[in-house]
Amino acid sequence: MNCTECGVTLPLPTEFRRHEVPCWHCGKPHPRSLVQGEAVTVEGDLIKIVPTPTELQLGDIIAANIDEQPRVKRILGTPGDTISIESLRLLVNTQRLEDILAAAPNKSVATLPVDYDSHRKQSRWQPQLSRSGWTRSEGKWRFTPPSASNANDWLIYHHQAVYDQMRAAAVMDDVPINVDESRRMAFVDRMAIGITSNAHSHATVEVAFFIDGETRTTNPVIIGESTIIRCDQASVSHGNAALELADVAPMAVRVTSGIASFDELNLFRSVEYRLRKYDDQSVFPITLGPTEYYIVGDNVPASVDSRNYGPIADSQILGIIEP
């Protein structure tokens, strides 16, 4: 069903216990009776399992035989890899899996939505300058270069905690479909921006991200009708003190040339693979044997995977999921 306040889709499990379901996007509570009456059941995806290739790679999505049931998981570690933890984040050979996938040309990064600006009456994006070239009307942002320099005319995203009275907060690892889950969420910092522009928009932009405690910017990017810019593209440390990002304001965009007209400005986060509070930390680091694989699920808080039962044997792998 769609939220009755902001209109975004509310992903729901087929069964849940809550009496109210808050919208993950705006916080609007929806009574169980309304949800049950409005929700539409969607059939699960039909997947195709193909024979395992000669060499499985990090990030491959596979079907594995777990307790006599086929389970779909992602490979986080292959034979010879060392799995370790840092601030509960899972590392493979000292790297985060989401960073490895982002750098691989033939791999996709699992993402979840954080903010759909066109669905908000009051935007979370704010111009940095009081006299700015940025204006918003009917959920769409437009940038017209001012007469003065626009070098510091950034549009900055300010995050708010949907489940905590909309206070300023860092982006957390919320998984909207886990409506019955009660846990302390974890901070995330691997994000992307999706920009949809109209045919009259001809602009080049820079995007700044707050990553690992510092502000980094991308090189100029030409904006097409639909453009995704990920934080791994931001490799330049931003030395301009006029822009100071933080975990509560983790992203900004500025137009470096042209006139911009954005129909949609959407924020996504990468799925970040980590231990949960109850997972056994004492077993790490783990160096995988010649026939062992470490697997995880993309629904990180709820998945039952190698964090529960340890590495699996190659004989348990039924095949790879065809994209």
mmCIF file of N, CA, C and O in Angstrom, residues 10 20 140 149 170 199 205 309:
data_model
loop_
_atom_site.group_PDB
_atom_site.id
_atom_site.type_symbol
_atom_site.label_atom_id
_atom_site.label_comp_id
_atom_site.label_asym_id
_atom_site.label_seq_id
_atom_site.Cartn_x
_atom_site.Cartn_y
_atom_site.Cartn_z
ATOM 1 N N LEU A 10 4.722 1.456 0.988
ATOM 2 C CA LEU A 10 5.084 0.833 2.259
ATOM 3 C C LEU A 10 5.259 -0.669 2.032
ATOM 4 O O LEU A 10 4.276 -1.380 1.830
ATOM 5 N N GLU A 20 -0.025 -0.655 14.713
ATOM 6 C CA GLU A 20 0.159 0.479 13.812
ATOM 7 C C GLU A 20 1.453 0.297 13.040
ATOM 8 O O GLU A 20 2.447 -0.175 13.591
ATOM 9 N N LYS A 140 9.876 20.229 -6.877
ATOM 10 C CA LYS A 140 10.972 20.188 -7.855
ATOM 11 C C LYS A 140 11.960 21.310 -7.572
ATOM 12 O O LYS A 140 11.564 22.444 -7.272
ATOM 13 N N SER A 149 29.240 34.745 -7.895
ATOM 14 C CA SER A 149 29.780 33.401 -8.027
ATOM 15 C C SER A 149 28.924 32.387 -7.264
ATOM 16 O O SER A 149 28.429 32.673 -6.181
ATOM 17 N N ALA A 170 21.694 11.064 12.174
ATOM 18 C CA ALA A 170 22.425 10.403 11.089
ATOM 19 C C ALA A 170 21.501 9.425 10.381
ATOM 20 O O ALA A 170 20.473 8.992 10.917
ATOM 21 N N ALA A 199 13.911 17.622 -19.793
ATOM 22 C CA ALA A 199 14.649 17.770 -21.051
ATOM 23 C C ALA A 199 15.273 19.149 -21.217
ATOM 24 O O ALA A 199 16.183 19.326 -22.029
ATOM 25 N N VAL A 205 27.187 18.973 -12.349
ATOM 26 C CA VAL A 205 27.143 19.137 -10.897
ATOM 27 C C VAL A 205 28.330 18.465 -10.235
ATOM 28 O O VAL A 205 28.984 17.595 -10.821
ATOM 29 N N TYR A 309 25.547 -19.643 11.788
ATOM 30 C CA TYR A 309 26.024 -21.027 11.719
ATOM 31 C C TYR A 309 27.439 -21.179 11.160
ATOM 32 O O TYR A 309 27.902 -22.291 10.934
#
